[in-house]
Amino acid sequence: HTSYEWTTQEVYSTVTYWLIVFGVCASFYPFFFAIAHLVLHFKGQGVSAADAAWAMGLFTMFSIGGRIIGGWLMDFVTARYVMIAGYLITICGSVVALNTTSTPLAYVCAALLGGGFGWTYVTGGTMVGHYFGPAVYPKVFGMLMMISSALCAMSGIMGGKLFDVFGSYAPAFQLNIAFSIAGAIVVFFAYPVAPKHTRLVEAVAN
């Protein structure tokens, strides 16, 4: 937790903030794709419409569970490590999606994808609050959400285009995996950052 009262301009000038923004985008991309295409993917794999719809219900429920577990873990583990674990869950869900051939696998896939999203969603926001404090949180988190939502809303279109070209959702899920891996790598380097004036004082003192 920071005790320094950051300004929005100071936050936007840090590399760490933009690493977190990228990390949140990497977690939102698979989420928006799943909302648009997961039912269609399951039906294409032979799952009934009713079971595919129920799988999306599990997606939502496990998203809530992921937020609870991710939030609880951050009481004991560094937030960026918890977020990386959420990406791993999303990757597992995407791998299961690539091999979904039955209703039980559809349920497992939806649960993992939903849980992974909820997990990373709550940890990304918490990192912003921990690093930059409550005074600027509404503005900088709002900016993060605006950017990530605007950019990742395109994932539904991208998924549809990939299906039209390849006749399969496999490339789209592989892209989800790539985003999750990239997000995990980037978030690993999203260390807490000291205010610029503090770094200048330390440099002069040394």
Short mmCIF file of C-alpha atoms in Angstrom, two decimals:
data_model
loop_
_atom_site.label_atom_id
_atom_site.label_comp_id
_atom_site.label_asym_id
_atom_site.label_seq_id
_atom_site.Cartn_x
_atom_site.Cartn_y
_atom_site.Cartn_z
CA HIS A 1 0.00 0.00 0.00
CA THR A 2 1.22 3.50 -0.80
CA SER A 3 1.02 6.39 1.65
CA TYR A 4 1.95 8.97 -1.00
CA GLU A 5 -0.89 10.99 -2.53
CA TRP A 6 -0.38 10.47 -6.25
CA THR A 7 -1.78 12.80 -8.88
CA THR A 8 -3.35 11.41 -12.05
CA GLN A 9 -0.58 12.94 -14.15
CA GLU A 10 2.06 11.18 -12.05
CA VAL A 11 0.25 7.87 -12.38
CA TYR A 12 -0.07 8.17 -16.16
CA SER A 13 3.64 8.93 -16.42
CA THR A 14 4.64 5.60 -14.86
CA VAL A 15 5.43 2.49 -16.87
CA THR A 16 3.85 0.34 -14.16
CA TYR A 17 0.39 1.80 -14.71
CA TRP A 18 0.48 1.00 -18.43
CA LEU A 19 1.76 -2.50 -17.74
CA ILE A 20 -1.30 -3.04 -15.56
CA VAL A 21 -3.51 -1.60 -18.32
CA PHE A 22 -2.05 -4.10 -20.78
CA GLY A 23 -2.51 -6.87 -18.23
CA VAL A 24 -6.18 -6.04 -17.77
CA CYS A 25 -6.65 -5.89 -21.56
CA ALA A 26 -5.09 -9.36 -21.78
CA SER A 27 -7.68 -10.66 -19.32
CA PHE A 28 -10.64 -8.83 -20.89
CA TYR A 29 -9.94 -10.06 -24.42
CA PRO A 30 -10.83 -13.74 -23.71
CA PHE A 31 -13.83 -12.61 -21.63
CA PHE A 32 -15.45 -10.55 -24.38
CA PHE A 33 -14.70 -13.28 -26.88
CA ALA A 34 -16.37 -15.88 -24.66
CA ILE A 35 -19.48 -13.74 -24.22
CA ALA A 36 -19.87 -13.49 -28.00
CA HIS A 37 -18.82 -16.95 -29.17
CA LEU A 38 -18.64 -19.58 -26.44
CA VAL A 39 -22.21 -20.83 -26.91
CA LEU A 40 -21.69 -21.02 -30.68
CA HIS A 41 -18.46 -22.95 -30.15
CA PHE A 42 -20.11 -25.45 -27.83
CA LYS A 43 -23.04 -25.98 -30.22
CA GLY A 44 -20.59 -26.52 -33.07
CA GLN A 45 -18.91 -29.21 -30.96
CA GLY A 46 -22.18 -31.10 -30.55
CA VAL A 47 -23.36 -29.68 -27.23
CA SER A 48 -27.10 -28.99 -27.09
CA ALA A 49 -28.35 -25.41 -26.98
CA ALA A 50 -29.72 -25.91 -23.45
CA ASP A 51 -26.45 -27.33 -22.16
CA ALA A 52 -24.43 -24.60 -23.90
CA ALA A 53 -26.63 -21.96 -22.25
CA TRP A 54 -26.19 -23.64 -18.86
CA ALA A 55 -22.43 -23.61 -19.42
CA MET A 56 -22.62 -19.83 -19.84
CA GLY A 57 -24.45 -19.69 -16.53
CA LEU A 58 -21.51 -21.53 -14.99
CA PHE A 59 -19.22 -19.03 -16.69
CA THR A 60 -20.92 -16.21 -14.80
CA MET A 61 -21.10 -18.04 -11.48
CA PHE A 62 -17.47 -19.06 -11.53
CA SER A 63 -16.53 -15.51 -12.46
CA ILE A 64 -17.97 -14.45 -9.11
CA GLY A 65 -16.10 -17.27 -7.37
CA GLY A 66 -12.86 -16.23 -9.06
CA ARG A 67 -13.24 -12.70 -7.71
CA ILE A 68 -13.80 -13.97 -4.18
CA ILE A 69 -10.84 -16.35 -4.25
CA GLY A 70 -8.54 -13.86 -5.97
CA GLY A 71 -9.44 -11.17 -3.45
CA TRP A 72 -8.91 -13.54 -0.53
CA LEU A 73 -5.51 -14.68 -1.80
CA MET A 74 -4.27 -11.11 -2.06
CA ASP A 75 -4.40 -10.93 1.73
CA PHE A 76 -1.50 -13.39 1.72
CA VAL A 77 0.21 -13.24 -1.69
CA THR A 78 1.54 -10.34 -3.78
CA ALA A 79 -1.23 -9.12 -6.09
CA ARG A 80 0.66 -9.52 -9.35
CA TYR A 81 1.44 -13.17 -8.55
CA VAL A 82 -2.24 -13.79 -7.83
CA MET A 83 -3.12 -12.18 -11.17
CA ILE A 84 -0.64 -14.42 -12.98
CA ALA A 85 -2.37 -17.45 -11.44
CA GLY A 86 -5.64 -16.14 -12.90
CA TYR A 87 -4.09 -16.07 -16.38
CA LEU A 88 -3.03 -19.69 -15.94
CA ILE A 89 -6.63 -20.63 -15.17
CA THR A 90 -7.77 -18.85 -18.33
CA ILE A 91 -5.13 -20.69 -20.35
CA CYS A 92 -6.37 -24.02 -18.95
CA GLY A 93 -9.92 -23.07 -19.92
CA SER A 94 -8.84 -22.23 -23.46
CA VAL A 95 -6.98 -25.53 -23.78
CA VAL A 96 -10.10 -27.39 -22.65
CA ALA A 97 -12.13 -25.36 -25.18
CA LEU A 98 -9.85 -26.58 -27.97
CA ASN A 99 -10.67 -30.16 -26.96
CA THR A 100 -14.33 -29.84 -25.97
CA THR A 101 -16.21 -32.82 -27.36
CA SER A 102 -18.86 -33.34 -24.71
CA THR A 103 -21.17 -31.50 -22.34
CA PRO A 104 -19.05 -32.16 -19.21
CA LEU A 105 -16.01 -30.66 -20.94
CA ALA A 106 -18.10 -27.64 -21.94
CA TYR A 107 -18.97 -27.13 -18.27
CA VAL A 108 -15.32 -27.42 -17.24
CA CYS A 109 -14.26 -25.01 -19.97
CA ALA A 110 -16.85 -22.40 -19.00
CA ALA A 111 -16.01 -22.70 -15.31
CA LEU A 112 -12.29 -22.22 -15.94
CA LEU A 113 -12.73 -19.30 -18.33
CA GLY A 114 -15.21 -17.58 -16.01
CA GLY A 115 -13.11 -18.21 -12.92
CA GLY A 116 -9.94 -17.01 -14.64
CA PHE A 117 -11.59 -13.78 -15.73
CA GLY A 118 -13.07 -13.02 -12.30
CA TRP A 119 -9.72 -13.75 -10.70
CA THR A 120 -7.75 -11.36 -12.93
CA TYR A 121 -10.48 -8.72 -12.91
CA VAL A 122 -10.37 -8.17 -9.16
CA THR A 123 -6.58 -8.38 -8.92
CA GLY A 124 -5.95 -5.83 -11.67
CA GLY A 125 -8.11 -3.24 -9.95
CA THR A 126 -6.55 -4.00 -6.59
CA MET A 127 -3.04 -3.48 -7.95
CA VAL A 128 -4.02 0.01 -9.10
CA GLY A 129 -5.39 0.83 -5.65
CA HIS A 130 -2.40 -0.60 -3.80
CA TYR A 131 0.18 1.10 -5.97
CA PHE A 132 -1.35 4.54 -6.37
CA GLY A 133 -3.70 5.01 -3.43
CA PRO A 134 -7.38 5.89 -2.96
CA ALA A 135 -7.22 9.59 -3.93
CA VAL A 136 -6.66 8.95 -7.66
CA TYR A 137 -8.19 5.49 -7.81
CA PRO A 138 -11.57 6.48 -9.32
CA LYS A 139 -9.94 8.41 -12.16
CA VAL A 140 -7.08 6.05 -13.03
CA PHE A 141 -9.17 2.90 -12.65
CA GLY A 142 -11.92 4.47 -14.73
CA MET A 143 -9.39 5.25 -17.43
CA LEU A 144 -8.11 1.67 -17.27
CA MET A 145 -11.63 0.29 -17.66
CA MET A 146 -12.44 2.63 -20.54
CA ILE A 147 -9.30 1.67 -22.46
CA SER A 148 -9.56 -2.08 -21.82
CA SER A 149 -13.28 -2.26 -22.59
CA ALA A 150 -12.95 -0.21 -25.79
CA LEU A 151 -10.04 -2.24 -27.11
CA CYS A 152 -11.24 -5.67 -26.07
CA ALA A 153 -14.79 -5.22 -27.33
CA MET A 154 -13.19 -5.95 -30.71
CA SER A 155 -12.44 -9.53 -29.63
CA GLY A 156 -15.91 -10.65 -30.63
CA ILE A 157 -15.40 -9.34 -34.16
CA MET A 158 -11.91 -10.83 -34.31
CA GLY A 159 -13.19 -14.21 -33.19
CA GLY A 160 -15.91 -14.15 -35.84
CA LYS A 161 -13.46 -13.19 -38.59
CA LEU A 162 -11.08 -15.96 -37.58
CA PHE A 163 -13.92 -18.48 -37.67
CA ASP A 164 -14.99 -17.25 -41.11
CA VAL A 165 -11.45 -17.64 -42.44
CA PHE A 166 -10.49 -20.95 -40.82
CA GLY A 167 -13.88 -22.58 -40.28
CA SER A 168 -12.96 -23.23 -36.66
CA TYR A 169 -12.66 -21.40 -33.35
CA ALA A 170 -9.28 -23.02 -32.69
CA PRO A 171 -7.24 -19.98 -33.92
CA ALA A 172 -9.37 -17.69 -31.75
CA PHE A 173 -8.74 -19.76 -28.62
CA GLN A 174 -5.05 -19.93 -29.49
CA LEU A 175 -5.05 -16.13 -29.67
CA ASN A 176 -6.70 -16.06 -26.23
CA ILE A 177 -3.88 -18.23 -24.92
CA ALA A 178 -1.30 -15.92 -26.48
CA PHE A 179 -2.90 -12.87 -24.83
CA SER A 180 -2.98 -14.63 -21.46
CA ILE A 181 0.70 -15.59 -21.71
CA ALA A 182 1.61 -12.03 -22.71
CA GLY A 183 -0.46 -10.65 -19.84
CA ALA A 184 1.22 -12.92 -17.31
CA ILE A 185 4.67 -11.87 -18.51
CA VAL A 186 3.84 -8.16 -18.48
CA VAL A 187 2.18 -8.22 -15.06
CA PHE A 188 5.20 -10.01 -13.59
CA PHE A 189 7.18 -6.83 -14.28
CA ALA A 190 4.49 -4.48 -12.93
CA TYR A 191 6.39 -3.70 -9.73
CA PRO A 192 5.26 -1.02 -7.29
CA VAL A 193 6.86 2.28 -8.28
CA ALA A 194 8.06 5.19 -6.12
CA PRO A 195 6.95 8.74 -6.92
CA LYS A 196 9.35 10.54 -9.26
CA HIS A 197 10.39 13.16 -6.70
CA THR A 198 11.30 10.40 -4.23
CA ARG A 199 13.49 8.71 -6.82
CA LEU A 200 15.21 12.04 -7.53
CA VAL A 201 15.89 12.62 -3.83
CA GLU A 202 17.37 9.11 -3.49
CA ALA A 203 19.54 9.63 -6.58
CA VAL A 204 20.90 12.92 -5.19
CA ALA A 205 21.53 11.38 -1.78
CA ASN A 206 23.51 8.55 -3.35
#
